[in-house]
Amino acid sequence: MSAGREGRGLLGLVSGNSPEARGRVLDLLLRASPDALVLSVSVHGDASERYPFVQRLAAGGDERQRAGLSQVATGDPAVIVRQDLRAVARVAAGSHVVLALPGNVDAAAFLAELWRTPLGRSPLSDHYDLAPIAVGLNPGRMLSDLGCVHRAVHVFGDRPHAVPLTVAEAAARQMEAAQVMVLGEGLREDRGRREGSRALLAHLNPSATILLDDAEVGDSTSLTTLTRPDPRWAAAGPEDRLDVVAPVARRRGVDHGVTSVLWRSRRPLHPERLAKSLSCVMPAVVRGRGCLWVATRPDVVISWRSAGRHLELREAGRWLEDGDAEGWRAASPQRRTLASWHWDDCYGERRNEIVFTGPEMDEDKLRAAMDAAVLDDGELALGAERWARLPDPLLGGVTQDPEG
């Protein structure tokens, strides 16, 4: 049986954009770790204030590990699964447990909440090391989902109740959470586009390992990494990976027409000009992620998440300041390091940083549109009190559609 370090167990997560894609990754993983306990989780609920139904079905492992796990409960999914994992660790230390998550669970956010230590309890890290998150993908559905911005789905993650997201946003988050992705063959008409899909995945998640099913995982040896602790978790834990100010990885070069553009600026954005720039920025962008410094909210980090033609801007905490000891303590080690690198004596860590990914993007046009949206010298000299009076058609905690 595979196990973590110093007798700790091993915890892995498997997801997929279809039950078949998820099942395929589970099959391959179990070839490499036949004794692993698979805990399949399903969450049924909506955006109401009622807690969802959480069903767990245990398979594999041994009878001690499975005892009491196959049942339905009502409550916070992360709390329920955390209790299950503690129960397994009590009866069988050193177990390899694989959580099989459905498509309506945001794997990265769910893992961060699962890994959080409740007051008065020992952390799960005392019992488990983390293996890579693995995601199975059907290429035809992947491309379809990334273009779907007119329908919402309810997704569970870092809170008990579901959050509505576009299908495109939910799909992008699933791919970005992965450390290993297995790209299936899909339907016959999808096979000619599989290399293009692989190129897109490599730009959406440059740090992930991407494998073509059968061609590269037929003997399952390439998936043995899923049966071992992943050293990348030591550098950035589950919660650290969600920090909106952390740098978004960018893949350089052009692959099958897909490219990624990193745009940065150390000047605040004029919200009205930013709104006008969206018609130039958004059409060719499949995915955009990053953080903004907006003149009308100079103390607040604004997150940028776009998937397809849908853009979401949200307040996501505060910029670090000199003398804010509590804020610095709460920040991840990675963010503290970045803040030191980017620190400005006047503006602190404030900056704009977005990675845009898409096919056939006009980089010069995109950069020019974003550069035109920042404050000019005269506006910058007016100071924050005058910036607060600027027209602001974008913010206020609402989701914006540039075509609306």
GROMACS .gro file of C-alpha atoms in nm:
model
  404
    1MET     CA    1   0.000   0.000   0.000
    2SER     CA    2   0.126   0.347  -0.085
    3ALA     CA    3   0.168   0.578   0.211
    4GLY     CA    4   0.289   0.923   0.302
    5ARG     CA    5   0.597   1.011   0.503
    6GLU     CA    6   0.664   0.897   0.858
    7GLY     CA    7   0.370   0.660   0.864
    8ARG     CA    8   0.114   0.917   0.755
    9GLY     CA    9  -0.144   0.818   0.500
   10LEU     CA   10  -0.177   0.961   0.150
   11LEU     CA   11  -0.474   1.167   0.031
   12GLY     CA   12  -0.544   1.222  -0.337
   13LEU     CA   13  -0.829   1.388  -0.527
   14VAL     CA   14  -0.968   1.278  -0.861
   15SER     CA   15  -1.220   1.471  -1.067
   16GLY     CA   16  -1.332   1.488  -1.429
   17ASN     CA   17  -1.554   1.675  -1.670
   18SER     CA   18  -1.767   1.362  -1.716
   19PRO     CA   19  -1.826   1.050  -1.505
   20GLU     CA   20  -1.646   0.845  -1.771
   21ALA     CA   21  -1.339   1.072  -1.767
   22ARG     CA   22  -1.322   1.062  -1.388
   23GLY     CA   23  -1.372   0.685  -1.384
   24ARG     CA   24  -1.091   0.636  -1.633
   25VAL     CA   25  -0.842   0.819  -1.409
   26LEU     CA   26  -0.958   0.615  -1.109
   27ASP     CA   27  -0.905   0.291  -1.302
   28LEU     CA   28  -0.554   0.393  -1.401
   29LEU     CA   29  -0.468   0.509  -1.049
   30LEU     CA   30  -0.589   0.182  -0.895
   31ARG     CA   31  -0.360  -0.014  -1.124
   32ALA     CA   32  -0.070   0.165  -0.960
   33SER     CA   33  -0.217   0.148  -0.607
   34PRO     CA   34  -0.456  -0.152  -0.592
   35ASP     CA   35  -0.510  -0.126  -0.214
   36ALA     CA   36  -0.624   0.236  -0.217
   37LEU     CA   37  -0.957   0.323  -0.057
   38VAL     CA   38  -1.176   0.520  -0.297
   39LEU     CA   39  -1.426   0.751  -0.129
   40SER     CA   40  -1.670   0.872  -0.392
   41VAL     CA   41  -1.846   1.191  -0.284
   42SER     CA   42  -2.162   1.338  -0.430
   43VAL     CA   43  -2.319   1.664  -0.317
   44HIS     CA   44  -2.682   1.747  -0.388
   45GLY     CA   45  -2.819   2.091  -0.317
   46ASP     CA   46  -2.861   2.440  -0.454
   47ALA     CA   47  -2.813   2.799  -0.350
   48SER     CA   48  -3.079   2.779  -0.075
   49GLU     CA   49  -2.990   2.823   0.289
   50ARG     CA   50  -3.052   2.455   0.356
   51TYR     CA   51  -2.747   2.235   0.392
   52PRO     CA   52  -2.685   1.995   0.102
   53PHE     CA   53  -2.706   1.617   0.106
   54VAL     CA   54  -2.360   1.463   0.102
   55GLN     CA   55  -2.337   1.098  -0.001
   56ARG     CA   56  -2.020   0.892   0.034
   57LEU     CA   57  -1.963   0.553  -0.122
   58ALA     CA   58  -1.650   0.364  -0.017
   59ALA     CA   59  -1.485   0.103  -0.237
   60GLY     CA   60  -1.157  -0.084  -0.220
   61GLY     CA   61  -0.931  -0.072   0.083
   62ASP     CA   62  -1.030  -0.311   0.360
   63GLU     CA   63  -1.337  -0.365   0.574
   64ARG     CA   64  -1.207  -0.156   0.864
   65GLN     CA   65  -1.156   0.145   0.640
   66ARG     CA   66  -1.500   0.115   0.479
   67ALA     CA   67  -1.696   0.069   0.801
   68GLY     CA   68  -1.953   0.344   0.846
   69LEU     CA   69  -1.850   0.547   0.539
   70SER     CA   70  -2.122   0.451   0.289
   71GLN     CA   71  -2.403   0.680   0.402
   72VAL     CA   72  -2.585   1.008   0.344
   73ALA     CA   73  -2.550   1.308   0.572
   74THR     CA   74  -2.676   1.666   0.568
   75GLY     CA   75  -2.431   1.945   0.639
   76ASP     CA   76  -2.113   2.115   0.529
   77PRO     CA   77  -1.948   1.880   0.274
   78ALA     CA   78  -1.593   1.965   0.389
   79VAL     CA   79  -1.680   1.898   0.755
   80ILE     CA   80  -1.841   1.564   0.672
   81VAL     CA   81  -1.554   1.443   0.454
   82ARG     CA   82  -1.297   1.566   0.709
   83GLN     CA   83  -1.470   1.349   0.971
   84ASP     CA   84  -1.459   1.052   0.734
   85LEU     CA   85  -1.087   1.095   0.678
   86ARG     CA   86  -1.021   1.117   1.050
   87ALA     CA   87  -1.220   0.798   1.103
   88VAL     CA   88  -1.014   0.613   0.841
   89ALA     CA   89  -0.689   0.739   0.997
   90ARG     CA   90  -0.798   0.618   1.342
   91VAL     CA   91  -0.862   0.261   1.233
   92ALA     CA   92  -0.592   0.227   0.966
   93ALA     CA   93  -0.302   0.469   0.990
   94GLY     CA   94  -0.101   0.505   0.672
   95SER     CA   95  -0.397   0.447   0.441
   96HIS     CA   96  -0.402   0.567   0.081
   97VAL     CA   97  -0.738   0.742   0.036
   98VAL     CA   98  -0.861   0.880  -0.295
   99LEU     CA   99  -1.150   1.127  -0.295
  100ALA     CA  100  -1.349   1.102  -0.617
  101LEU     CA  101  -1.522   1.438  -0.655
  102PRO     CA  102  -1.812   1.519  -0.889
  103GLY     CA  103  -1.810   1.806  -1.135
  104ASN     CA  104  -2.016   2.029  -0.906
  105VAL     CA  105  -1.732   2.051  -0.652
  106ASP     CA  106  -1.452   2.305  -0.700
  107ALA     CA  107  -1.158   2.076  -0.618
  108ALA     CA  108  -0.904   2.342  -0.521
  109ALA     CA  109  -1.142   2.539  -0.297
  110PHE     CA  110  -1.282   2.221  -0.144
  111LEU     CA  111  -0.936   2.088  -0.062
  112ALA     CA  112  -0.834   2.420   0.095
  113GLU     CA  113  -1.140   2.411   0.322
  114LEU     CA  114  -1.091   2.040   0.394
  115TRP     CA  115  -0.729   2.105   0.494
  116ARG     CA  116  -0.822   2.394   0.725
  117THR     CA  117  -0.784   2.299   1.093
  118PRO     CA  118  -1.096   2.361   1.306
  119LEU     CA  119  -1.038   2.516   1.646
  120GLY     CA  120  -0.940   2.253   1.899
  121ARG     CA  121  -0.878   1.975   1.647
  122SER     CA  122  -0.558   1.828   1.509
  123PRO     CA  123  -0.481   1.909   1.145
  124LEU     CA  124  -0.536   1.652   0.873
  125SER     CA  125  -0.170   1.701   0.786
  126ASP     CA  126  -0.094   1.500   1.103
  127HIS     CA  127  -0.257   1.201   0.936
  128TYR     CA  128  -0.211   1.248   0.559
  129ASP     CA  129   0.027   1.380   0.299
  130LEU     CA  130  -0.126   1.525  -0.017
  131ALA     CA  131  -0.089   1.356  -0.354
  132PRO     CA  132  -0.141   1.549  -0.682
  133ILE     CA  133  -0.495   1.640  -0.787
  134ALA     CA  134  -0.580   1.442  -1.100
  135VAL     CA  135  -0.848   1.543  -1.350
  136GLY     CA  136  -0.980   1.340  -1.643
  137LEU     CA  137  -1.101   1.536  -1.946
  138ASN     CA  138  -1.314   1.453  -2.245
  139PRO     CA  139  -1.180   1.692  -2.514
  140GLY     CA  140  -1.510   1.757  -2.688
  141ARG     CA  141  -1.690   1.844  -2.369
  142MET     CA  142  -1.391   2.049  -2.250
  143LEU     CA  143  -1.410   2.283  -2.548
  144SER     CA  144  -1.787   2.305  -2.528
  145ASP     CA  145  -1.785   2.388  -2.158
  146LEU     CA  146  -1.520   2.659  -2.193
  147GLY     CA  147  -1.748   2.839  -2.436
  148CYS     CA  148  -2.066   2.812  -2.227
  149VAL     CA  149  -2.131   3.145  -2.054
  150HIS     CA  150  -2.510   3.163  -2.085
  151ARG     CA  151  -2.592   2.894  -1.829
  152ALA     CA  152  -2.513   2.882  -1.457
  153VAL     CA  153  -2.429   2.579  -1.244
  154HIS     CA  154  -2.415   2.556  -0.865
  155VAL     CA  155  -2.071   2.459  -0.742
  156PHE     CA  156  -1.960   2.364  -0.389
  157GLY     CA  157  -1.616   2.452  -0.261
  158ASP     CA  158  -1.503   2.662   0.033
  159ARG     CA  159  -1.846   2.716   0.189
  160PRO     CA  160  -2.138   2.490   0.284
  161HIS     CA  161  -2.377   2.631   0.024
  162ALA     CA  162  -2.340   2.627  -0.352
  163VAL     CA  163  -2.214   2.927  -0.545
  164PRO     CA  164  -2.352   2.997  -0.895
  165LEU     CA  165  -2.087   3.000  -1.167
  166THR     CA  166  -2.101   2.993  -1.542
  167VAL     CA  167  -2.027   2.653  -1.694
  168ALA     CA  168  -1.713   2.806  -1.849
  169GLU     CA  169  -1.583   2.933  -1.514
  170ALA     CA  170  -1.650   2.601  -1.341
  171ALA     CA  171  -1.470   2.415  -1.620
  172ALA     CA  172  -1.170   2.649  -1.611
  173ARG     CA  173  -1.137   2.611  -1.233
  174GLN     CA  174  -1.144   2.234  -1.264
  175MET     CA  175  -0.857   2.236  -1.513
  176GLU     CA  176  -0.654   2.489  -1.314
  177ALA     CA  177  -0.685   2.282  -0.996
  178ALA     CA  178  -0.515   1.980  -1.152
  179GLN     CA  179  -0.155   1.879  -1.113
  180VAL     CA  180  -0.207   1.587  -1.351
  181MET     CA  181  -0.457   1.587  -1.640
  182VAL     CA  182  -0.551   1.285  -1.851
  183LEU     CA  183  -0.697   1.388  -2.187
  184GLY     CA  184  -0.919   1.119  -2.331
  185GLU     CA  185  -0.989   1.042  -2.696
  186GLY     CA  186  -1.348   1.164  -2.693
  187LEU     CA  187  -1.572   1.110  -2.993
  188ARG     CA  188  -1.429   1.044  -3.337
  189GLU     CA  189  -1.483   1.405  -3.443
  190ASP     CA  190  -1.290   1.526  -3.135
  191ARG     CA  191  -0.972   1.332  -3.207
  192GLY     CA  192  -0.839   1.570  -3.467
  193ARG     CA  193  -0.862   1.854  -3.217
  194ARG     CA  194  -0.696   1.670  -2.931
  195GLU     CA  195  -0.350   1.822  -2.980
  196GLY     CA  196  -0.506   2.166  -2.994
  197SER     CA  197  -0.694   2.088  -2.672
  198ARG     CA  198  -0.369   1.973  -2.515
  199ALA     CA  199  -0.201   2.300  -2.614
  200LEU     CA  200  -0.485   2.499  -2.459
  201LEU     CA  201  -0.460   2.300  -2.135
  202ALA     CA  202  -0.084   2.362  -2.123
  203HIS     CA  203  -0.150   2.738  -2.130
  204LEU     CA  204  -0.439   2.727  -1.882
  205ASN     CA  205  -0.230   2.529  -1.634
  206PRO     CA  206   0.141   2.539  -1.726
  207SER     CA  207   0.255   2.359  -1.410
  208ALA     CA  208   0.038   2.051  -1.469
  209THR     CA  209   0.144   1.726  -1.633
  210ILE     CA  210  -0.082   1.653  -1.932
  211LEU     CA  211  -0.114   1.297  -2.057
  212LEU     CA  212  -0.294   1.161  -2.361
  213ASP     CA  213  -0.496   0.858  -2.264
  214ASP     CA  214  -0.376   0.525  -2.408
  215ALA     CA  215  -0.085   0.681  -2.595
  216GLU     CA  216   0.093   0.788  -2.276
  217VAL     CA  217  -0.081   0.612  -1.989
  218GLY     CA  218  -0.146   0.269  -2.134
  219ASP     CA  219   0.087   0.095  -1.890
  220SER     CA  220  -0.012   0.332  -1.605
  221THR     CA  221   0.354   0.385  -1.506
  222SER     CA  222   0.321   0.758  -1.577
  223LEU     CA  223   0.050   0.777  -1.307
  224THR     CA  224   0.263   0.631  -1.027
  225THR     CA  225   0.324   0.991  -0.918
  226LEU     CA  226  -0.039   0.989  -0.798
  227THR     CA  227   0.052   0.727  -0.538
  228ARG     CA  228   0.322   0.943  -0.373
  229PRO     CA  229   0.328   1.270  -0.178
  230ASP     CA  230   0.358   1.572  -0.406
  231PRO     CA  231   0.647   1.800  -0.297
  232ARG     CA  232   0.474   2.100  -0.457
  233TRP     CA  233   0.230   2.114  -0.166
  234ALA     CA  234   0.520   2.200   0.064
  235ALA     CA  235   0.593   2.516  -0.138
  236ALA     CA  236   0.228   2.626  -0.158
  237GLY     CA  237  -0.046   2.463   0.047
  238PRO     CA  238  -0.406   2.425  -0.073
  239GLU     CA  239  -0.512   2.765   0.063
  240ASP     CA  240  -0.199   2.939  -0.067
  241ARG     CA  241  -0.281   2.828  -0.422
  242LEU     CA  242  -0.606   3.025  -0.404
  243ASP     CA  243  -0.444   3.356  -0.307
  244VAL     CA  244  -0.561   3.603  -0.569
  245VAL     CA  245  -0.237   3.804  -0.543
  246ALA     CA  246  -0.021   3.497  -0.614
  247PRO     CA  247   0.129   3.513  -0.963
  248VAL     CA  248  -0.065   3.331  -1.232
  249ALA     CA  249   0.170   3.097  -1.416
  250ARG     CA  250   0.219   3.182  -1.782
  251ARG     CA  251   0.334   2.952  -2.061
  252ARG     CA  252   0.557   3.123  -2.313
  253GLY     CA  253   0.538   3.077  -2.688
  254VAL     CA  254   0.258   2.984  -2.925
  255ASP     CA  255   0.123   2.628  -2.943
  256HIS     CA  256  -0.130   2.537  -3.212
  257GLY     CA  257  -0.225   2.905  -3.226
  258VAL     CA  258  -0.276   2.931  -2.847
  259THR     CA  259  -0.079   3.194  -2.659
  260SER     CA  260  -0.072   3.355  -2.313
  261VAL     CA  261  -0.009   3.724  -2.252
  262LEU     CA  262   0.101   3.865  -1.917
  263TRP     CA  263  -0.008   4.227  -1.864
  264ARG     CA  264   0.127   4.427  -1.569
  265SER     CA  265   0.103   4.789  -1.458
  266ARG     CA  266   0.202   4.979  -1.144
  267ARG     CA  267  -0.066   5.245  -1.201
  268PRO     CA  268  -0.429   5.222  -1.085
  269LEU     CA  269  -0.700   5.156  -1.341
  270HIS     CA  270  -0.966   5.409  -1.438
  271PRO     CA  271  -1.283   5.197  -1.405
  272GLU     CA  272  -1.477   5.375  -1.681
  273ARG     CA  273  -1.194   5.336  -1.932
  274LEU     CA  274  -1.147   4.975  -1.824
  275ALA     CA  275  -1.514   4.911  -1.902
  276LYS     CA  276  -1.471   5.065  -2.248
  277SER     CA  277  -1.162   4.852  -2.316
  278LEU     CA  278  -1.344   4.522  -2.266
  279SER     CA  279  -1.480   4.514  -2.622
  280CYS     CA  280  -1.120   4.505  -2.745
  281VAL     CA  281  -0.984   4.272  -2.478
  282MET     CA  282  -1.245   4.000  -2.440
  283PRO     CA  283  -1.334   3.858  -2.785
  284ALA     CA  284  -1.030   3.631  -2.832
  285VAL     CA  285  -0.965   3.552  -2.463
  286VAL     CA  286  -1.061   3.203  -2.345
  287ARG     CA  287  -0.939   3.262  -1.991
  288GLY     CA  288  -0.815   3.559  -1.791
  289ARG     CA  289  -0.694   3.549  -1.429
  290GLY     CA  290  -0.525   3.800  -1.205
  291CYS     CA  291  -0.558   4.094  -0.968
  292LEU     CA  292  -0.637   4.461  -1.025
  293TRP     CA  293  -0.559   4.790  -0.854
  294VAL     CA  294  -0.864   5.008  -0.927
  295ALA     CA  295  -0.854   5.382  -0.856
  296THR     CA  296  -1.200   5.399  -0.695
  297ARG     CA  297  -1.108   5.121  -0.448
  298PRO     CA  298  -0.737   5.179  -0.388
  299ASP     CA  299  -0.712   4.971  -0.069
  300VAL     CA  300  -0.890   4.663  -0.202
  301VAL     CA  301  -0.757   4.381  -0.420
  302ILE     CA  302  -0.996   4.323  -0.711
  303SER     CA  303  -0.983   3.975  -0.863
  304TRP     CA  304  -1.027   3.932  -1.239
  305ARG     CA  305  -1.169   3.601  -1.357
  306SER     CA  306  -1.292   3.572  -1.712
  307ALA     CA  307  -1.398   3.255  -1.892
  308GLY     CA  308  -1.519   3.297  -2.246
  309ARG     CA  309  -1.703   3.628  -2.284
  310HIS     CA  310  -1.802   3.639  -1.917
  311LEU     CA  311  -1.604   3.854  -1.672
  312GLU     CA  312  -1.627   3.848  -1.294
  313LEU     CA  313  -1.470   4.126  -1.085
  314ARG     CA  314  -1.476   4.080  -0.708
  315GLU     CA  315  -1.331   4.239  -0.399
  316ALA     CA  316  -1.079   3.987  -0.265
  317GLY     CA  317  -0.919   4.123   0.049
  318ARG     CA  318  -0.691   4.419   0.108
  319TRP     CA  319  -0.347   4.515  -0.018
  320LEU     CA  320  -0.068   4.470   0.234
  321GLU     CA  321   0.044   4.790   0.407
  322ASP     CA  322   0.342   4.897   0.618
  323GLY     CA  323   0.258   4.841   0.981
  324ASP     CA  324  -0.029   4.598   0.914
  325ALA     CA  325   0.116   4.317   1.125
  326GLU     CA  326  -0.206   4.114   1.122
  327GLY     CA  327  -0.237   4.133   0.745
  328TRP     CA  328   0.123   4.022   0.693
  329ARG     CA  329   0.081   3.730   0.933
  330ALA     CA  330  -0.235   3.616   0.755
  331ALA     CA  331  -0.074   3.634   0.407
  332SER     CA  332   0.083   3.323   0.258
  333PRO     CA  333   0.464   3.297   0.255
  334GLN     CA  334   0.456   3.323  -0.124
  335ARG     CA  335   0.255   3.646  -0.113
  336ARG     CA  336   0.484   3.801   0.148
  337THR     CA  337   0.782   3.724  -0.073
  338LEU     CA  338   0.612   3.872  -0.378
  339ALA     CA  339   0.511   4.183  -0.184
  340SER     CA  340   0.874   4.236  -0.089
  341TRP     CA  341   0.982   4.202  -0.452
  342HIS     CA  342   0.717   4.439  -0.585
  343TRP     CA  343   0.712   4.686  -0.295
  344ASP     CA  344   0.679   5.054  -0.376
  345ASP     CA  345   0.754   5.311  -0.105
  346CYS     CA  346   0.435   5.502  -0.188
  347TYR     CA  347   0.188   5.237  -0.306
  348GLY     CA  348   0.310   4.921  -0.130
  349GLU     CA  349   0.232   4.596  -0.313
  350ARG     CA  350  -0.044   4.748  -0.528
  351ARG     CA  351  -0.027   4.650  -0.892
  352ASN     CA  352  -0.223   4.507  -1.185
  353GLU     CA  353  -0.128   4.160  -1.305
  354ILE     CA  354  -0.340   3.949  -1.542
  355VAL     CA  355  -0.263   3.652  -1.767
  356PHE     CA  356  -0.482   3.629  -2.079
  357THR     CA  357  -0.500   3.299  -2.270
  358GLY     CA  358  -0.662   3.231  -2.605
  359PRO     CA  359  -0.611   3.141  -2.970
  360GLU     CA  360  -0.493   3.395  -3.228
  361MET     CA  361  -0.484   3.685  -2.982
  362ASP     CA  362  -0.351   4.020  -3.102
  363GLU     CA  363  -0.101   4.087  -2.821
  364ASP     CA  364  -0.023   4.444  -2.924
  365LYS     CA  365  -0.393   4.537  -2.945
  366LEU     CA  366  -0.465   4.374  -2.609
  367ARG     CA  367  -0.177   4.551  -2.435
  368ALA     CA  368  -0.269   4.886  -2.588
  369ALA     CA  369  -0.629   4.853  -2.468
  370MET     CA  370  -0.523   4.773  -2.112
  371ASP     CA  371  -0.250   5.040  -2.105
  372ALA     CA  372  -0.507   5.301  -2.212
  373ALA     CA  373  -0.722   5.215  -1.908
  374VAL     CA  374  -0.468   5.317  -1.639
  375LEU     CA  375  -0.450   5.668  -1.494
  376ASP     CA  376  -0.234   5.919  -1.680
  377ASP     CA  377   0.018   6.144  -1.504
  378GLY     CA  378  -0.233   6.420  -1.437
  379GLU     CA  379  -0.492   6.182  -1.293
  380LEU     CA  380  -0.231   6.003  -1.085
  381ALA     CA  381  -0.122   6.332  -0.927
  382LEU     CA  382  -0.478   6.407  -0.807
  383GLY     CA  383  -0.455   6.144  -0.531
  384ALA     CA  384  -0.693   5.890  -0.384
  385GLU     CA  385  -0.955   6.140  -0.266
  386ARG     CA  386  -1.015   6.257  -0.623
  387TRP     CA  387  -0.991   5.904  -0.763
  388ALA     CA  388  -1.290   5.808  -0.547
  389ARG     CA  389  -1.507   6.047  -0.752
  390LEU     CA  390  -1.433   5.880  -1.085
  391PRO     CA  391  -1.730   5.716  -1.263
  392ASP     CA  392  -1.730   5.345  -1.186
  393PRO     CA  393  -1.966   5.134  -1.400
  394LEU     CA  394  -1.801   4.800  -1.314
  395LEU     CA  395  -1.761   4.738  -0.943
  396GLY     CA  396  -1.995   4.680  -0.656
  397GLY     CA  397  -1.976   4.302  -0.623
  398VAL     CA  398  -2.169   4.228  -0.944
  399THR     CA  399  -2.078   4.009  -1.235
  400GLN     CA  400  -2.031   4.191  -1.564
  401ASP     CA  401  -2.083   4.070  -1.917
  402PRO     CA  402  -1.893   4.280  -2.172
  403GLU     CA  403  -2.153   4.203  -2.439
  404GLY     CA  404  -2.447   4.290  -2.215
   0.00000   0.00000   0.00000
